[in-house]
């Protein structure tokens, strides 16, 4: 089992290294150098903000993991931080994000927590991450209305759609928190043609395991309310800290912008990127998201391209860090 885990870990490592080379090649050394030159010393602040973001993300994840049981006491905060950074590094490199980062986190936690608790903890943290997205999108609608005086009918329809969609997603998420998600996903999969028969057979065969997993997921909201809201609050706080990145990027080139505008830009860029979640490394989707968000605030779209490229360079740095510490085994 240990050898199998090492093989999987090495596959993630090799994939990360490959993607770093692909990103450097696709961006070009001249573009990376130009962005570093334009940003100047501010680039260290941009990179530095993300250690704070990841530290707060790790607090959110750590609260979920540490449920008071003896086995969870083996997981120290630095180990959680390592898993968070490396997990996001893998998420950046895979389509839909969940194809690498979450399995990697389960793999890292499984020796201490066991498969079921490791899986439920990782799924709960993924849900916290998604719900913080939904709340950010929800907040962006009134913030945009406050920031922009004249809104066209088309934009207004989009804003109302985002508002309704965000509320619906938050409501659905809290239902999942109360009752679990594995059984719901399997029930949904049982309606898909060609695979529904196999999914039904799997559900019947593993009914007890599925119910146990859902109970573990629901335990946080139903029995650890304070921990639940502390974890969600930390994850949401990390999002607002990350918005400072855009503020610094735009401020560094001499353009005046408010923090509220940065929250709107990040929120709608995130929304656009997640609508096209299947794109690996969010290629093209983020650029379009920044351009649309900036144009809605009557800011030139050229700044959106600059912000997007700066973000790529910052991601490249943290992907390299995440992949490097993946091989570092002393944080136990």
XYZ file of C-alpha atoms in Angstrom:
332
model
C 0.000 0.000 0.000
C 2.853 2.363 0.893
C 4.563 1.693 -2.464
C 1.285 2.334 -4.288
C 0.869 5.659 -2.452
C 4.422 6.645 -3.381
C 3.751 5.810 -7.037
C 0.610 7.983 -7.059
C 2.469 10.797 -5.294
C 5.275 10.572 -7.886
C 2.700 10.730 -10.702
C 1.291 13.950 -9.211
C 4.836 15.296 -8.880
C 5.735 14.450 -12.496
C 2.472 15.986 -13.728
C 3.193 19.176 -11.788
C 6.721 19.476 -13.176
C 5.411 18.901 -16.716
C 2.765 21.602 -16.309
C 5.353 24.079 -14.974
C 7.349 23.619 -18.191
C 4.173 23.934 -20.286
C 3.166 27.143 -18.487
C 6.644 28.673 -18.838
C 6.726 27.749 -22.539
C 3.164 29.007 -23.235
C 3.734 32.295 -21.385
C 7.231 32.804 -22.743
C 10.278 33.982 -20.801
C 9.965 37.445 -22.360
C 6.359 37.846 -21.107
C 7.308 36.617 -17.615
C 10.268 39.009 -17.498
C 8.172 41.925 -18.796
C 5.484 41.371 -16.147
C 8.075 41.114 -13.390
C 9.677 44.341 -14.631
C 6.351 46.195 -14.839
C 5.293 45.033 -11.389
C 8.717 45.615 -9.853
C 9.105 45.085 -6.114
C 5.327 44.837 -5.815
C 5.598 41.277 -7.152
C 6.983 40.180 -3.760
C 3.846 41.584 -2.117
C 1.652 39.717 -4.640
C 3.447 36.440 -3.924
C 3.509 37.157 -0.188
C -0.248 37.713 0.010
C -0.763 34.115 -1.055
C 1.130 32.633 1.851
C -1.405 34.470 4.027
C -4.272 33.170 1.837
C -2.984 29.587 2.029
C -2.394 29.916 5.783
C -6.044 30.939 6.292
C -7.184 28.171 3.895
C -5.209 25.721 6.027
C -6.929 27.024 9.183
C -10.294 26.277 7.538
C -9.184 22.755 6.582
C -7.526 22.134 9.957
C -10.725 23.015 11.831
C -12.565 20.362 9.793
C -9.893 17.705 10.364
C -9.411 18.232 14.112
C -12.688 16.845 15.432
C -11.270 15.940 18.852
C -10.546 12.275 18.088
C -7.140 10.803 18.894
C -6.157 10.052 15.289
C -6.711 13.665 14.174
C -4.224 14.898 16.794
C -1.490 13.380 14.616
C -2.222 16.023 11.961
C -0.291 19.170 12.876
C -1.078 22.556 11.331
C 2.129 22.674 9.236
C 1.220 19.357 7.664
C -2.244 20.700 6.817
C -0.619 23.799 5.295
C 1.660 21.617 3.187
C -1.310 19.543 1.957
C -3.302 22.691 1.139
C -0.497 24.327 -0.893
C 0.394 21.136 -2.782
C -3.290 20.312 -3.350
C -3.963 23.715 -4.908
C -0.815 23.369 -7.038
C -2.274 20.157 -8.490
C -5.732 21.758 -8.845
C -4.224 24.540 -10.966
C -2.856 21.965 -13.388
C -5.896 19.718 -13.912
C -9.250 20.179 -15.662
C -12.129 20.846 -13.217
C -9.571 21.176 -10.392
C -10.940 18.094 -8.598
C -9.121 15.570 -10.775
C -5.903 15.845 -8.782
C -5.905 18.062 -5.721
C -8.627 16.293 -3.755
C -7.382 12.715 -4.392
C -3.896 13.886 -3.398
C -5.204 15.339 -0.107
C -7.044 12.085 0.654
C -3.859 10.154 -0.088
C -1.880 12.311 2.357
C -4.455 12.088 5.174
C -5.371 8.411 4.769
C -2.470 6.905 6.791
C -3.473 8.906 9.886
C -7.258 9.179 9.524
C -8.261 6.145 7.475
C -9.934 6.262 4.069
C -13.448 7.239 5.185
C -12.538 10.085 7.508
C -9.861 11.382 5.125
C -12.366 11.374 2.241
C -15.136 13.048 4.247
C -12.734 15.740 5.542
C -11.484 16.528 2.032
C -15.028 16.616 0.614
C -16.138 18.950 3.411
C -13.242 21.296 2.722
C -14.018 21.227 -1.022
C -17.612 22.161 -0.143
C -16.362 25.052 2.029
C -14.284 26.222 -0.929
C -17.301 26.088 -3.257
C -19.689 27.761 -0.809
C -17.220 30.620 -0.284
C -17.322 31.020 -4.096
C -21.127 31.183 -4.020
C -21.157 33.752 -1.191
C -18.580 35.898 -3.022
C -20.710 35.823 -6.204
C -23.774 36.736 -4.152
C -21.990 39.721 -2.570
C -20.621 40.920 -5.912
C -24.109 41.749 -7.246
C -24.965 44.518 -4.708
C -21.333 45.701 -4.746
C -21.464 46.150 -8.532
C -24.773 47.998 -8.249
C -23.208 50.346 -5.678
C -20.062 50.851 -7.769
C -21.709 51.351 -11.201
C -24.378 54.031 -11.484
C -25.832 53.127 -14.879
C -26.423 49.420 -15.623
C -27.804 48.239 -18.943
C -30.793 45.877 -19.127
C -28.624 42.987 -20.345
C -26.184 43.344 -17.441
C -29.091 43.671 -15.016
C -30.556 40.360 -16.246
C -27.160 38.706 -15.789
C -26.870 40.135 -12.259
C -30.304 38.860 -11.252
C -29.401 35.434 -12.695
C -26.184 35.393 -10.650
C -28.094 36.458 -7.527
C -30.769 33.759 -7.880
C -28.237 31.111 -8.882
C -25.956 31.911 -5.925
C -28.835 31.755 -3.419
C -29.980 28.421 -4.906
C -26.458 26.972 -4.738
C -25.962 28.119 -1.122
C -29.334 26.587 -0.159
C -28.410 23.301 -1.881
C -24.991 23.301 -0.171
C -26.523 23.615 3.303
C -28.834 20.687 2.523
C -25.742 18.686 1.656
C -24.075 19.754 4.905
C -27.098 18.501 6.866
C -27.597 15.174 5.077
C -24.379 14.347 3.213
C -23.631 14.255 -0.503
C -22.467 10.752 -1.534
C -25.965 9.220 -1.586
C -27.341 12.231 -3.488
C -24.634 12.002 -6.135
C -25.180 8.279 -6.585
C -28.951 8.820 -6.878
C -28.277 11.461 -9.521
C -25.844 9.168 -11.335
C -28.478 6.401 -11.333
C -30.468 8.528 -13.797
C -27.656 8.776 -16.367
C -28.108 6.511 -19.416
C -25.535 3.740 -20.067
C -24.077 3.887 -16.520
C -27.200 3.934 -14.338
C -27.321 0.137 -13.993
C -23.756 -0.061 -12.673
C -24.291 2.882 -10.320
C -27.460 1.290 -8.892
C -25.583 -1.980 -8.351
C -22.735 -0.102 -6.643
C -25.207 1.811 -4.423
C -26.927 -1.387 -3.277
C -23.665 -3.216 -2.708
C -22.102 -0.354 -0.711
C -25.208 1.016 0.968
C -23.755 0.846 4.499
C -20.481 2.507 3.448
C -22.325 5.291 1.609
C -24.544 5.976 4.632
C -21.500 6.011 6.914
C -19.696 8.494 4.632
C -22.733 10.785 4.539
C -22.976 10.625 8.348
C -19.323 11.676 8.612
C -19.953 14.594 6.234
C -23.145 15.673 8.047
C -21.449 15.392 11.452
C -19.650 18.739 11.088
C -22.802 20.815 10.544
C -25.105 18.821 12.814
C -22.777 18.309 15.780
C -19.959 20.868 15.445
C -21.783 24.073 14.526
C -19.098 26.445 15.862
C -16.377 24.570 13.980
C -18.517 24.603 10.825
C -19.008 28.386 10.830
C -15.391 29.009 11.869
C -14.184 26.932 8.910
C -16.553 28.651 6.466
C -15.626 32.077 7.878
C -11.900 31.365 7.462
C -12.375 30.205 3.867
C -14.407 33.316 3.027
C -11.815 35.506 4.749
C -9.117 33.949 2.534
C -11.100 35.008 -0.546
C -11.242 38.636 0.587
C -7.510 38.618 1.361
C -6.849 37.250 -2.146
C -8.692 40.265 -3.637
C -5.817 42.449 -2.420
C -3.697 40.788 -5.103
C -5.647 42.556 -7.870
C -5.503 45.841 -5.942
C -1.682 45.639 -5.741
C -1.318 44.583 -9.391
C -3.352 47.535 -10.691
C -1.922 50.009 -8.170
C 1.638 49.003 -9.161
C 1.106 50.354 -12.711
C -0.271 53.659 -11.448
C -3.999 53.072 -11.961
C -6.323 54.123 -9.142
C -8.838 51.500 -8.027
C -10.838 50.766 -4.883
C -10.799 47.545 -2.885
C -14.559 47.076 -3.531
C -13.905 47.198 -7.278
C -11.225 44.530 -6.810
C -13.727 42.276 -4.985
C -16.163 42.707 -7.911
C -13.415 41.956 -10.450
C -12.249 38.805 -8.628
C -15.820 37.628 -8.027
C -16.990 37.893 -11.622
C -13.693 36.619 -13.050
C -14.075 33.612 -10.733
C -17.680 33.121 -11.867
C -16.715 33.179 -15.537
C -13.783 30.790 -14.990
C -15.970 28.317 -13.065
C -18.672 28.340 -15.742
C -15.946 26.988 -18.058
C -14.495 24.698 -15.383
C -13.358 22.041 -17.869
C -10.460 24.180 -19.129
C -7.113 23.009 -17.688
C -5.268 25.819 -15.881
C -8.331 27.960 -16.791
C -6.633 28.784 -20.092
C -8.449 31.646 -21.802
C -11.360 31.618 -19.339
C -9.696 33.777 -16.721
C -8.527 36.316 -19.298
C -12.107 36.606 -20.559
C -13.409 36.864 -16.994
C -11.066 39.709 -16.094
C -11.835 41.542 -19.338
C -15.610 41.298 -18.763
C -15.351 42.287 -15.091
C -13.172 45.306 -15.845
C -15.338 46.461 -18.763
C -18.409 46.357 -16.490
C -16.558 48.849 -14.242
C -15.611 50.986 -17.273
C -11.934 50.064 -16.912
C -9.891 49.335 -20.030
C -9.702 45.626 -20.847
C -5.940 45.952 -21.426
C -5.483 46.086 -17.660
C -7.417 42.788 -17.493
C -4.815 41.145 -19.726
C -2.027 42.518 -17.530
C -3.738 41.295 -14.330
C -4.316 37.871 -15.865
C -0.671 37.523 -16.930
C 0.523 38.623 -13.472
C -1.778 36.032 -11.952
C -0.276 33.358 -14.233
C 3.250 34.249 -13.093
C 2.176 34.170 -9.439
C 0.480 30.787 -9.982
C 3.642 29.498 -11.647
C 5.626 30.403 -8.536
C 3.191 28.723 -6.126
C 2.769 25.652 -8.330
C 6.552 25.237 -8.194
C 6.486 25.631 -4.385
C 3.565 23.210 -4.028
C 5.178 20.577 -6.222
C 8.524 20.956 -4.421
C 7.109 20.501 -0.892
C 5.053 17.534 -2.109
C 8.280 15.547 -2.027
C 9.227 16.869 1.413
C 8.174 14.172 3.897
C 9.398 15.530 7.244
C 6.227 17.516 8.022
C 4.548 14.661 9.882
